mmCIF file of C-alpha atoms and ligand atoms in Angstrom:
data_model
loop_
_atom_site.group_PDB
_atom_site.id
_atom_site.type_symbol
_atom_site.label_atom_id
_atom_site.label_comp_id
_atom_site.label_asym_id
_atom_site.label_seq_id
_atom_site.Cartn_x
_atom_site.Cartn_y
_atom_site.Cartn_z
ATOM 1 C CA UNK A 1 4.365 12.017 -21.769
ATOM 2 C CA UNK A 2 3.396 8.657 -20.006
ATOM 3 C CA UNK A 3 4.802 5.656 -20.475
ATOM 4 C CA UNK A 4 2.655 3.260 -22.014
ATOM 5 C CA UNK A 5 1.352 0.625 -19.584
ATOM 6 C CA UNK A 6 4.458 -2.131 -19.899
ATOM 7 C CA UNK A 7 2.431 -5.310 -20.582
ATOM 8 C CA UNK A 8 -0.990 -5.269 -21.329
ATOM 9 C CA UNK A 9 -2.482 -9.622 -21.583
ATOM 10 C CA UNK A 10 -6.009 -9.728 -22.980
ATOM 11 C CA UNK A 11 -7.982 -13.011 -22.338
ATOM 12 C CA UNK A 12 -4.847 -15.435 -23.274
ATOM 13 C CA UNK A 13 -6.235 -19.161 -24.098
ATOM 14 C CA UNK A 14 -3.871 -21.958 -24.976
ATOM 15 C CA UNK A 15 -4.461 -25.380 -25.823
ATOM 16 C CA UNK A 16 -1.806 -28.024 -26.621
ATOM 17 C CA UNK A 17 -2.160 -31.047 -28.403
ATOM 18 C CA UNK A 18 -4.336 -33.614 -30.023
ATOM 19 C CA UNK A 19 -6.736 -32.958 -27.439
ATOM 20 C CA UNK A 20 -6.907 -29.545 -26.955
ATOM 21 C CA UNK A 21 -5.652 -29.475 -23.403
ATOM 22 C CA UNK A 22 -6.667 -26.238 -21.803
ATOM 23 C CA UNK A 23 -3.322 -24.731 -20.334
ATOM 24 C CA UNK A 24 -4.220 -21.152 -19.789
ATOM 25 C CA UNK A 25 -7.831 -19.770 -20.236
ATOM 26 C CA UNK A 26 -9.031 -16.580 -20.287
ATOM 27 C CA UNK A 27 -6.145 -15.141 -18.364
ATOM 28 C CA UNK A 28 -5.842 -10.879 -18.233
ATOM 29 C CA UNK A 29 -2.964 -9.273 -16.337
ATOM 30 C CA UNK A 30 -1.401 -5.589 -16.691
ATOM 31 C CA UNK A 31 1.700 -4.579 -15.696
ATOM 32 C CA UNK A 32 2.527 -0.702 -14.931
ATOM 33 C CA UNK A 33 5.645 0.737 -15.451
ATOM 34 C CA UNK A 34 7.368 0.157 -12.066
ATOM 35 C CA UNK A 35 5.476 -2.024 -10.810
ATOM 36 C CA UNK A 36 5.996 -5.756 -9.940
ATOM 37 C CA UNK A 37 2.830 -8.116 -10.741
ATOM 38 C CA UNK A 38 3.357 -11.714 -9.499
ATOM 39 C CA UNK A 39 1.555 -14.865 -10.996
ATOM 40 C CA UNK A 40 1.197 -17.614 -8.285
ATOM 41 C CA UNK A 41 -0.090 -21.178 -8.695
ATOM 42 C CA UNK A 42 0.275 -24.285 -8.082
ATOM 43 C CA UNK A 43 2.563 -26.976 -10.478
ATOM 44 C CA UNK A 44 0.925 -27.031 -13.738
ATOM 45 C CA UNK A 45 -1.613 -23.814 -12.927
ATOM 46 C CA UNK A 46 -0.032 -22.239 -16.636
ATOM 47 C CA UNK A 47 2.327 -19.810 -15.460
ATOM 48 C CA UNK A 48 5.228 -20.565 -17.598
ATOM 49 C CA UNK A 49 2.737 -20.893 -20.394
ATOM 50 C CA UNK A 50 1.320 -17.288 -19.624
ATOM 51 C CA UNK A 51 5.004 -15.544 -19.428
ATOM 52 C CA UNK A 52 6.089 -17.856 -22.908
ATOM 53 C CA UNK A 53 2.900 -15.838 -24.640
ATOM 54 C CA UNK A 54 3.523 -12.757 -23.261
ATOM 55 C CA UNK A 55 7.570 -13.235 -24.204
ATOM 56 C CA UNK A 56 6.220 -14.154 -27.710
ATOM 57 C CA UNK A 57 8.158 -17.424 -27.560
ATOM 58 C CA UNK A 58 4.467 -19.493 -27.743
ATOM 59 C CA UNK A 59 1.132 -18.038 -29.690
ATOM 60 C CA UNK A 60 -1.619 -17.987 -27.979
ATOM 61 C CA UNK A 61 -4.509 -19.837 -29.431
ATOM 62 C CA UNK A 62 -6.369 -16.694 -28.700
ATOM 63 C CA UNK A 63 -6.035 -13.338 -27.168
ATOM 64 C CA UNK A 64 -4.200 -10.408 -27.180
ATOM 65 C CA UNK A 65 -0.537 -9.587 -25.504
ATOM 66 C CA UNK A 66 0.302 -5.864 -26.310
ATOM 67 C CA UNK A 67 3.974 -5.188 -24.644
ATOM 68 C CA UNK A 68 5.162 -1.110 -24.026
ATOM 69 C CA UNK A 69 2.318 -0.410 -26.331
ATOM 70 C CA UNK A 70 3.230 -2.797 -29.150
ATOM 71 C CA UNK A 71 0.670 -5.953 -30.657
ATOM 72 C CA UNK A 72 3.158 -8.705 -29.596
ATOM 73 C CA UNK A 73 1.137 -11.157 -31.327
ATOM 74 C CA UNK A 74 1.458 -9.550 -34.781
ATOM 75 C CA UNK A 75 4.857 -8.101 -34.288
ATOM 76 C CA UNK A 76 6.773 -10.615 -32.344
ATOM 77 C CA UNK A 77 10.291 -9.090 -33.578
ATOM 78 C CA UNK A 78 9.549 -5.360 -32.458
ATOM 79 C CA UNK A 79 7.877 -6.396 -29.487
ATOM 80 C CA UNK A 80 10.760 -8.417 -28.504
ATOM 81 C CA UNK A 81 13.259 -5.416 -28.526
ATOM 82 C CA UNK A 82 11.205 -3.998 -25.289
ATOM 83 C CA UNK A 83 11.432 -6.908 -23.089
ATOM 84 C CA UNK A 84 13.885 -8.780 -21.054
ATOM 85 C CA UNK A 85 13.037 -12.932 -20.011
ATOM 86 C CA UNK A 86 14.813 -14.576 -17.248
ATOM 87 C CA UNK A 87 14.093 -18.099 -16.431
ATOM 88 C CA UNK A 88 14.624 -19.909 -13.305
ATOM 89 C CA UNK A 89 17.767 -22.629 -13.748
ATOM 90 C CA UNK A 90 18.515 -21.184 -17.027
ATOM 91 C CA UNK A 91 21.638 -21.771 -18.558
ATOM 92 C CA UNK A 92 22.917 -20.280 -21.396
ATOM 93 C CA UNK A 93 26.551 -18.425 -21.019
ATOM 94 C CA UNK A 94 29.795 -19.772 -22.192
ATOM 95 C CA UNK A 95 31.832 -20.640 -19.206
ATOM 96 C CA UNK A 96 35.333 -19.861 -20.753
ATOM 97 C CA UNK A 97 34.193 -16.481 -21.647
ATOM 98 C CA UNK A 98 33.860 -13.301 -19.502
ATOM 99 C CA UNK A 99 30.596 -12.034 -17.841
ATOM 100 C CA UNK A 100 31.476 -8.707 -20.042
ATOM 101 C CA UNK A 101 32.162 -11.194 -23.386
ATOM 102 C CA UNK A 102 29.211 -12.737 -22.343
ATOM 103 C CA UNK A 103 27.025 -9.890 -23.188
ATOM 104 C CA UNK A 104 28.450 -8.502 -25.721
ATOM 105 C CA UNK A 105 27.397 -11.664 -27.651
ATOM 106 C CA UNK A 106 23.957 -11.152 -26.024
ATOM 107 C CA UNK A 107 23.942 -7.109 -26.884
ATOM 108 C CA UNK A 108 25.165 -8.724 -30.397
ATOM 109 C CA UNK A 109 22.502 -11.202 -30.846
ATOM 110 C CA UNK A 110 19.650 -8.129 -28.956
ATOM 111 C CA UNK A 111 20.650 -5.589 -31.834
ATOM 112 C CA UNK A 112 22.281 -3.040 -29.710
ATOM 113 C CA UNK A 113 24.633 -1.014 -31.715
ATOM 114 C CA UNK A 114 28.110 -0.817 -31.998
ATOM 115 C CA UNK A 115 28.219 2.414 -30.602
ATOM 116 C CA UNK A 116 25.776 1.885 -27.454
ATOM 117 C CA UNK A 117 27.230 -1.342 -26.990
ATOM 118 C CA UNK A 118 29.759 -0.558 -24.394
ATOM 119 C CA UNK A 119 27.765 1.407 -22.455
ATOM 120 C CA UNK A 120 25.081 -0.386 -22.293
ATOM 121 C CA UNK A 121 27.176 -3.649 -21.103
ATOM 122 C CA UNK A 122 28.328 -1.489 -18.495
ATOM 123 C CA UNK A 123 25.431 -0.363 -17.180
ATOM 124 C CA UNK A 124 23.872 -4.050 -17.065
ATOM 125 C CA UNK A 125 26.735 -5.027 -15.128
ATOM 126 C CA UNK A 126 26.664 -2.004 -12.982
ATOM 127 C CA UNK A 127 22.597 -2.588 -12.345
ATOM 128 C CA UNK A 128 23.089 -6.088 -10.970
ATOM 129 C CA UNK A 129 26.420 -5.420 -9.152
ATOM 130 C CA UNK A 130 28.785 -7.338 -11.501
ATOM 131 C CA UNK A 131 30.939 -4.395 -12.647
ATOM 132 C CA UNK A 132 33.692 -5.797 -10.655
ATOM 133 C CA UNK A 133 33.397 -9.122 -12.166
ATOM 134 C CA UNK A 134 33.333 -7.947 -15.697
ATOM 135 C CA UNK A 135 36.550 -9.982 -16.338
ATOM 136 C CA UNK A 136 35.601 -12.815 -14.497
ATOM 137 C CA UNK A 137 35.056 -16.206 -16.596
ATOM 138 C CA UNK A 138 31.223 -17.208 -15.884
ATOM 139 C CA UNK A 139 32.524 -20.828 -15.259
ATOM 140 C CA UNK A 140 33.927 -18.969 -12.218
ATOM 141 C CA UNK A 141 30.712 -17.310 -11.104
ATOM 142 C CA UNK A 142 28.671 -18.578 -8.133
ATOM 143 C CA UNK A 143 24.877 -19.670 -9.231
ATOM 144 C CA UNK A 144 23.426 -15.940 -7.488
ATOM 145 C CA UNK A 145 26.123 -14.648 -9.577
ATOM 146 C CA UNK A 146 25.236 -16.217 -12.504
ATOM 147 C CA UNK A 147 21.750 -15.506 -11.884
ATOM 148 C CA UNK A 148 22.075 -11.992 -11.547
ATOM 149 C CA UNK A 149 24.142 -12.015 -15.040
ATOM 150 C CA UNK A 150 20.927 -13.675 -16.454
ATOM 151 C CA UNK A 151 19.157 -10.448 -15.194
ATOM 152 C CA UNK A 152 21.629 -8.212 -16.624
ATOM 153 C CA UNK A 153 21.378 -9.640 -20.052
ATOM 154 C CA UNK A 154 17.671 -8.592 -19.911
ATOM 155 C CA UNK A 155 18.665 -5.272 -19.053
ATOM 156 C CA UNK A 156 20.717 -4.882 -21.897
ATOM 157 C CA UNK A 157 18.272 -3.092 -23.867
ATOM 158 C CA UNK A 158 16.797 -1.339 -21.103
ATOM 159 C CA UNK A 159 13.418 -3.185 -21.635
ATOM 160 C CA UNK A 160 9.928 -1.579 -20.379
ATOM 161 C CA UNK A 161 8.990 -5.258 -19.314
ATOM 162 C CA UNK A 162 10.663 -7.737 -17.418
ATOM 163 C CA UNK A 163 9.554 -11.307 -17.000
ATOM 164 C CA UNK A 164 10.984 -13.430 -14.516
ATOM 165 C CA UNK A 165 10.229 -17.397 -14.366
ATOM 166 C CA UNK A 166 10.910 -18.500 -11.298
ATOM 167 C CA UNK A 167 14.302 -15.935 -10.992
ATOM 168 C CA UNK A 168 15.270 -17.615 -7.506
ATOM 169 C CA UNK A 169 14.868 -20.961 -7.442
ATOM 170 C CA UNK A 170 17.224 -22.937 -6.126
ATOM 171 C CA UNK A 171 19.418 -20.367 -4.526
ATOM 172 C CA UNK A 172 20.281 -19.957 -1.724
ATOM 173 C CA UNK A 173 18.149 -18.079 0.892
ATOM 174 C CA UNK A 174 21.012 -14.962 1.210
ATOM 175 C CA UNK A 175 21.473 -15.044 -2.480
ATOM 176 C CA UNK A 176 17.769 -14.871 -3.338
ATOM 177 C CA UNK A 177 18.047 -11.905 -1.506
ATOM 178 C CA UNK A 178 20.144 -10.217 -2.943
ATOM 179 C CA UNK A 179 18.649 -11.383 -6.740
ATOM 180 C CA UNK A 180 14.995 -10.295 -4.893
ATOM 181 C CA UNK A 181 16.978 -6.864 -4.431
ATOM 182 C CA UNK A 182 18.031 -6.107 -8.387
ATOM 183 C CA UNK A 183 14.692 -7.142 -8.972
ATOM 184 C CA UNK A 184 13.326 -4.293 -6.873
ATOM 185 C CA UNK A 185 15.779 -1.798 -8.210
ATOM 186 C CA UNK A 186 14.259 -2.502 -11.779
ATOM 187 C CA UNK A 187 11.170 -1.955 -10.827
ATOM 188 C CA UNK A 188 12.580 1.368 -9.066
ATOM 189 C CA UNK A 189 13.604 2.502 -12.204
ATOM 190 C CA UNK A 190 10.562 2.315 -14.072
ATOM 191 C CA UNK A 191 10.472 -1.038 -15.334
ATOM 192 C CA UNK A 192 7.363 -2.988 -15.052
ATOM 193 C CA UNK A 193 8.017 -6.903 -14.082
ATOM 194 C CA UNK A 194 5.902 -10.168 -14.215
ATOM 195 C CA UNK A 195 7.046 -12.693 -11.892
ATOM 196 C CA UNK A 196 6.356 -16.229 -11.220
ATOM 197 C CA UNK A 197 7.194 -17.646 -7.892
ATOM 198 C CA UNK A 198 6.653 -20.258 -5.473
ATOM 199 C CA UNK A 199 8.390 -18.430 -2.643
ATOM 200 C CA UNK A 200 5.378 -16.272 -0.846
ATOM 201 C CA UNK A 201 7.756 -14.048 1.347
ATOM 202 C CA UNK A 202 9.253 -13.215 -2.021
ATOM 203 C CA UNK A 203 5.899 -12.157 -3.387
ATOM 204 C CA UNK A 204 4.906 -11.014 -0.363
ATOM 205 C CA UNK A 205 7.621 -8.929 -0.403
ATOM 206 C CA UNK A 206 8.322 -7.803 -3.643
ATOM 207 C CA UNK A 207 4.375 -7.416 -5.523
ATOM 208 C CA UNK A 208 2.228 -4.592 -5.751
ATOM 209 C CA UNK A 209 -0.280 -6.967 -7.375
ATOM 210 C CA UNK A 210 -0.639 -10.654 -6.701
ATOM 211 C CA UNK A 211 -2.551 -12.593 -9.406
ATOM 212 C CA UNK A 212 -3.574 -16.507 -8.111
ATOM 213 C CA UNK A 213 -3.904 -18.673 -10.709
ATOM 214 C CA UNK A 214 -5.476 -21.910 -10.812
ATOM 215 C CA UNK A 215 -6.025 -24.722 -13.216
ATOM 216 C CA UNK A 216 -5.249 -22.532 -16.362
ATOM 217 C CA UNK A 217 -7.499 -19.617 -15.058
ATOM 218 C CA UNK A 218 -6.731 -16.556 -12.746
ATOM 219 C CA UNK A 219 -8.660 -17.133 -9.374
ATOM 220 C CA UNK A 220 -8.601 -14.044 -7.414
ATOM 221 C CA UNK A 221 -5.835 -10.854 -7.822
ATOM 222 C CA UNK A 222 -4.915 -7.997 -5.163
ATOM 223 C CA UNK A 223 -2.850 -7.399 -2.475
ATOM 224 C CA UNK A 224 -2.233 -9.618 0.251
ATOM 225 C CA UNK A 225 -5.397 -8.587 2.405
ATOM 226 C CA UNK A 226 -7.357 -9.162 -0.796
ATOM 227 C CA UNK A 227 -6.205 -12.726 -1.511
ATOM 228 C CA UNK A 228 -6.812 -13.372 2.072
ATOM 229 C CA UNK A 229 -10.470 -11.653 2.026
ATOM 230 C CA UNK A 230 -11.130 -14.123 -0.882
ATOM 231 C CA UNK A 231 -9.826 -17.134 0.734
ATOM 232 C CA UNK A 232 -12.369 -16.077 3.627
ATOM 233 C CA UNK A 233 -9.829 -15.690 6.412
ATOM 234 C CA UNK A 234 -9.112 -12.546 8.291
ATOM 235 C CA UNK A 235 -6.451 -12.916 11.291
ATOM 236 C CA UNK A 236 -4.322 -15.779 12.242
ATOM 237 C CA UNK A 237 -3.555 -16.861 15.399
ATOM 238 C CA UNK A 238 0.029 -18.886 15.865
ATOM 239 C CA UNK A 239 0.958 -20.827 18.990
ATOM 240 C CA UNK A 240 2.966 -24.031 20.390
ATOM 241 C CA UNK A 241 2.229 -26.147 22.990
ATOM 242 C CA UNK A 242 5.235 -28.573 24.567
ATOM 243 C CA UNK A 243 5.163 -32.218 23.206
ATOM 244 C CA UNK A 244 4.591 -33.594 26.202
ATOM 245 C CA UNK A 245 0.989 -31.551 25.672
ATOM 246 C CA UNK A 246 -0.323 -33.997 22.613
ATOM 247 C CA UNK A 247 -3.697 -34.247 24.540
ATOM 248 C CA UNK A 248 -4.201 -30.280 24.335
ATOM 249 C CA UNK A 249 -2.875 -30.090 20.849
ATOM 250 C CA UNK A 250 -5.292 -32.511 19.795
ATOM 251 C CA UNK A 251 -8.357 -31.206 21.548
ATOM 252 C CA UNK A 252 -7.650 -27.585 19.661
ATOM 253 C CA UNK A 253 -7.511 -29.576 16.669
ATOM 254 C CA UNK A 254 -10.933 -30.900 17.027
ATOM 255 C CA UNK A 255 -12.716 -28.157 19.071
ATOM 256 C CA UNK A 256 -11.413 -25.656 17.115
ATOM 257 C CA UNK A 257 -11.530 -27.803 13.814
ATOM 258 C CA UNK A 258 -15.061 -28.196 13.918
ATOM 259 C CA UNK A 259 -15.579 -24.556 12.322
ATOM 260 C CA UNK A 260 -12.155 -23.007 11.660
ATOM 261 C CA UNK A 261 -8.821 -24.043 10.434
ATOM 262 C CA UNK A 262 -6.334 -25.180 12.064
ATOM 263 C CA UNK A 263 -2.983 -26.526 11.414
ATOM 264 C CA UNK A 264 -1.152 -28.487 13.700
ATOM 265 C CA UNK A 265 2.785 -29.366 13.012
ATOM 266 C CA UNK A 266 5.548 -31.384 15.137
ATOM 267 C CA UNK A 267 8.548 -28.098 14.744
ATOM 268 C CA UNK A 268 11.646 -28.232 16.895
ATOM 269 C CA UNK A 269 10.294 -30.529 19.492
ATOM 270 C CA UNK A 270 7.015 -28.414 20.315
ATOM 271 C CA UNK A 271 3.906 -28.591 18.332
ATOM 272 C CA UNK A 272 3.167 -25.842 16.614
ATOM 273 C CA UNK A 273 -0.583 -24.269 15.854
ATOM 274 C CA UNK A 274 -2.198 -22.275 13.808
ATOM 275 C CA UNK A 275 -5.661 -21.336 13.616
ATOM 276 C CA UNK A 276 -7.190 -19.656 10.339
ATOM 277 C CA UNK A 277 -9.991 -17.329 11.966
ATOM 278 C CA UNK A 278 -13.091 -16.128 9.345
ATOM 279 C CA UNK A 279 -13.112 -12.635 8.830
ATOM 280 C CA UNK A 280 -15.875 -11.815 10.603
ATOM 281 C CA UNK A 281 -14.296 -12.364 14.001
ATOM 282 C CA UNK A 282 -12.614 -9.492 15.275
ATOM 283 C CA UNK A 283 -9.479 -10.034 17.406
ATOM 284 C CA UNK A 284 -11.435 -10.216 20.992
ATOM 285 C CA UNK A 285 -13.577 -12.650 19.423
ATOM 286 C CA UNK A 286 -10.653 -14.792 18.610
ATOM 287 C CA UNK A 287 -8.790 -14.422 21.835
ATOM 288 C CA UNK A 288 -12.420 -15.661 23.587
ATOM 289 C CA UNK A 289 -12.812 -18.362 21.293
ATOM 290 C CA UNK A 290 -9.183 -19.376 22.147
ATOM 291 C CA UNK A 291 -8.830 -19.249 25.708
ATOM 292 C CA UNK A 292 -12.162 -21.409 26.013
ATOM 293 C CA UNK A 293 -9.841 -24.240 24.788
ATOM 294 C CA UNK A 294 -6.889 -23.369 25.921
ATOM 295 C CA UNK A 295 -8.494 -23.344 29.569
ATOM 296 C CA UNK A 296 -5.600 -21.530 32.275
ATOM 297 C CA UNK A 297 -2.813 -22.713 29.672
ATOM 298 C CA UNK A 298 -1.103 -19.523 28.342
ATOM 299 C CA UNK A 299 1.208 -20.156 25.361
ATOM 300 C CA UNK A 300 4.204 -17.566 25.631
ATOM 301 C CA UNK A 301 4.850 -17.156 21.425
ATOM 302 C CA UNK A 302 0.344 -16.438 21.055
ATOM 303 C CA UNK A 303 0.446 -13.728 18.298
ATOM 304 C CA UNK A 304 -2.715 -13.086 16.625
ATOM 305 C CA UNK A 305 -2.115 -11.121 13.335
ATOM 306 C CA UNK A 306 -3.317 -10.498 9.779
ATOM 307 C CA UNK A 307 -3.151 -13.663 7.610
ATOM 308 C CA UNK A 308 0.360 -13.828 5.433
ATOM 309 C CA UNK A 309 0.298 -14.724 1.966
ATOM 310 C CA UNK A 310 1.100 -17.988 2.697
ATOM 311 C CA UNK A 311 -1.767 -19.164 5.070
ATOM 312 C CA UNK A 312 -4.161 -17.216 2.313
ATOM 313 C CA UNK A 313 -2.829 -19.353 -0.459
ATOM 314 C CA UNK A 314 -2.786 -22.692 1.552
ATOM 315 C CA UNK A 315 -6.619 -21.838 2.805
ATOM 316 C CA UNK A 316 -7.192 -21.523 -0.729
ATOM 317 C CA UNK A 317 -5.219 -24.774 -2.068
ATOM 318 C CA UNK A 318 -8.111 -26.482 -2.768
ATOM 319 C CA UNK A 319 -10.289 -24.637 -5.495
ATOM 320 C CA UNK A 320 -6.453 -24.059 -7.517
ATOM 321 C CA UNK A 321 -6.166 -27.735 -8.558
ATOM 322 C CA UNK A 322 -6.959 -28.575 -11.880
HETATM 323 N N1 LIG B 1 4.260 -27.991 -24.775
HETATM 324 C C1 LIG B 1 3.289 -28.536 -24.040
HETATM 325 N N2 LIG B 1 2.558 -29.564 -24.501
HETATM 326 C C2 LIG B 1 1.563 -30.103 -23.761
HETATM 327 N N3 LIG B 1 1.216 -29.672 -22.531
HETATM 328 C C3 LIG B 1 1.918 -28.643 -22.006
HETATM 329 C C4 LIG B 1 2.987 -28.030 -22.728
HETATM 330 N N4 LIG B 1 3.487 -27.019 -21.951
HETATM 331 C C5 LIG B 1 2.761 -27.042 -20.807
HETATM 332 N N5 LIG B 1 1.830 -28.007 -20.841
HETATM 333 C C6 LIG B 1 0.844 -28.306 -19.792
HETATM 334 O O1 LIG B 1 0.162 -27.113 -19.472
HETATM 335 C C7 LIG B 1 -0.081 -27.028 -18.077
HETATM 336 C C8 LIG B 1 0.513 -25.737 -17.558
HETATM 337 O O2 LIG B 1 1.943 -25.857 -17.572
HETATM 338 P P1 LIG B 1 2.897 -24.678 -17.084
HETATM 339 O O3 LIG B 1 4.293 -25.123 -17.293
HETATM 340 O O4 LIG B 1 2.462 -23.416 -17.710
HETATM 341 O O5 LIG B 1 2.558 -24.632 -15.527
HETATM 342 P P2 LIG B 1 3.281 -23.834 -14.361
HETATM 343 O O6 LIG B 1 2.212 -23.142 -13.603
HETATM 344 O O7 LIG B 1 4.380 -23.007 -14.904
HETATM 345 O O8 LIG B 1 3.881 -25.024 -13.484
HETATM 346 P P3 LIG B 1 5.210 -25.104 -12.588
HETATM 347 O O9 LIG B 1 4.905 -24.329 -11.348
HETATM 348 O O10 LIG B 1 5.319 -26.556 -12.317
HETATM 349 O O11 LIG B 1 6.348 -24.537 -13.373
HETATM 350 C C9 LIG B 1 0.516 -28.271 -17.451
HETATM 351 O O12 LIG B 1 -0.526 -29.214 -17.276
HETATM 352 C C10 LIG B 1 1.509 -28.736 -18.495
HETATM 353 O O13 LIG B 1 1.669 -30.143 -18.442
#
C-alpha cells in the first residue's frame, strides 16, 4: 500500500485583522513522503503563516490542508497526531530536567502510551544523536543540541509530516550542519518535511522542491534550474579584479550593466564580480561578451557556471516584495 501523500495545502488564504490584511493567498504545496519541500521568501512573504495552517495552530480563512490523508481543518486533533512542528529559536524544555524527562512529558502531553513510551523516547533520541545525552539536564545542552532535541520531540510519534520554521537559525554554521543532517535522515526514512529557510545552501542542499513565495502568494516552484529559468538567468560568471583596478571594475559595471546583471562587491581587499547572463547565451557567448571588456586582463578565479539558488532568488528580489 502507498503512503498517502504527507501534506496536501489547497489554495490557503488568510487575512488578519480589521482590515483584512492579505497574509497568504491562494497558496498550494504538496509534500511526498520523503521528500523535503522548502518555502522561501522574503520577511513577511507568509511563510510562518502557511506552516501555522498547515500545523493547525491558525485556520485558514479559506482552503483546504489535508495532512497523511486526514482534513486538518475539520479534524485538527487527529490530524495533529501525524505531524511533528519545530520552530526556529523555540524554547520550550525545562532546564533542570533531563533531555529523556524532557520527552517523556512531551510523549505525555503527544498521547503516546505507556507502553510505547520508552521506546519511542529512545528512538527520538537515537534519530537525532542524543542517546548519549539522555541524562543530561537541557540547561546543560549546547543551542545545536537543544535544537536537535526540538527535532526529536517531533519525532516522538513518528509523524508522516514534519514542519520546520526556520530549524537553523542562529546556529552556528558546523551545527546547522549537523541539524541540516537529521533533517535529511527524516526525510530518508520516509517522512515528508516542509521547511522554511533563509539559508539558500541549506535549501539548495537539502529540497527536492523549492516553492518562492512572495507577498502572500507562491511565485514560481521547482528545482534550482527552474527558479533560475524563471528569474530569466542561465549561467553566472564570478570574477575579482585587484583594488587597485577600480577603473576596470567600474567599466564592467556599466558596459556590462547596460543589458545584464552584474554585481560588484569590495571582499577581502579585491573586488569581486558577478555577472547574471540571460539564458539564451550559451557559455562561448558569455566568455566573448566578457573578454571584450575585460580586454588582455585575465582574472585567475573566472568560473562561469549554472546560476545557484542564491543569485536566482536575488535576480528575482524584486517582483517578491509586497
Ligand atoms: N497575527 C497576525 N496579525 C496581523 N498580521 C500578521 C499576523 N501574523 C502575521 N501577520 C502579517 O502577515 C505577513 C506574513 O507574516 P509571516 O510571519 O507569515 O511572514 P514570514 O514569511 O514568515 O516572515 P519572516 O521571514 O520574517 O519570518 C506579515 O506582513 C505579518 O506582519
Amino acid at each position: 500500500m502507498t503512503s498517502p501523500t504527507a501534506l496536501v495545502a489547497h489554495a490557503l488564504r488568510r487575512e488578519f485583522g480589521k482590515s483584512a490584511f492579505v497574509a497568504v493567498d491562494d497558496v498550494s504545496l504538496r509534500v511526498e513522503p520523503g521528500h523535503i519541500h522548502a518555502l522561501l521568501g522574503p520577511n513577511g512573504a507568509g511563510k510562518t503563516t502557511t506552516v501555522r495552517m498547515c500545523a493547525t495552530l491558525l485556520e485558514p480563512t479559506s482552503g483546504s490542508v489535508s495532512v497523511a490523508g486526514i482534513d486538518a481543518v475539520r479534524q485538527p486533533h487527529r490530524a495533529r497526531r501525524h505531524l511533528g512542528l519545530v520552530l526556529g529559536g523555540e524554547l520550550g524544555f525545562y532546564g533542570r530536567a533531563s533531555a529523556r524527562d524532557n520527552l517523556g512529558f512531551f510523549a505525555d502531553l503527544q498521547g503516546v502510551s505507556g507502553r510505547e513510551r520508552r521506546a519511542a523516547i529512545d528512538r527520538a533520541l537515537a534519530l537525532v544523536d542524543l542517546a548519549d545525552s539522555a541524562d543530561v539536564r537541557v540547561q546543560e545542552f549546547s543551542r545545536g543540541m537543544t535544537q536537535r532535541l526540538h527535532l526529536a520531540r517531533a519525532a516522538l510519534t513518528q509523524p508522516e509530516l514534519l514542519l520546520l520554521d526556520e530549524p537553523t537559525t542562529g546556529l552556528d554554521p558546523d551545527i546547522a550542519l549537523r541539524v541540516r543532517d537529521v533533517i535529511r535522515e527524516f526525510a530518508a526514512s520516509g517522512i515528508g518535511v516542509l521547511l522554511t529557510s533563509h539559508s539558500m545552501p541549506e535549501v539548495e542542499e537539502l529540497a527536492d522542491v523549492i516553492s518562492v513565495i512572495g507577498a502572500g502568494r507562491i511565485v514560481t516552484r521547482g528545482n534550482v534550474a527552474d527558479i533560475a529559468a524563471f528569474a530569466g538567468i542561465g549561467l553566472t560568471t564570478s570574477f575579482s579584479l585587484p583594488a587597485r583596478a577600480s577603473g576596470l571594475a567600474q567599466t564592467c559595471v556599466e558596459r556590462l550593466g547596460e543589458h545584464f546583471t552584474v554585481k560588484r562587491r569590495p571582499q577581502s581587499g579585491r573586488w569581486a564580480l558577478s555577472v547574471y547572463w540571460p539564458r539564451s547565451l550559451s557559455r562561448d557567448d558569455c566568455s566573448h561578451t566578457l573578454s571584450q571588456v575585460l580586454g588582455d586582463v585575465t582574472p585567475t578565479d573566472l568560473v562561469t557556471r549554472p546560476a545557484s539558488l542564491e543569485e536566482a532568488y536575488l535576480a528575482l528580489a524584486e517582483r517578491l516584495s509586497r
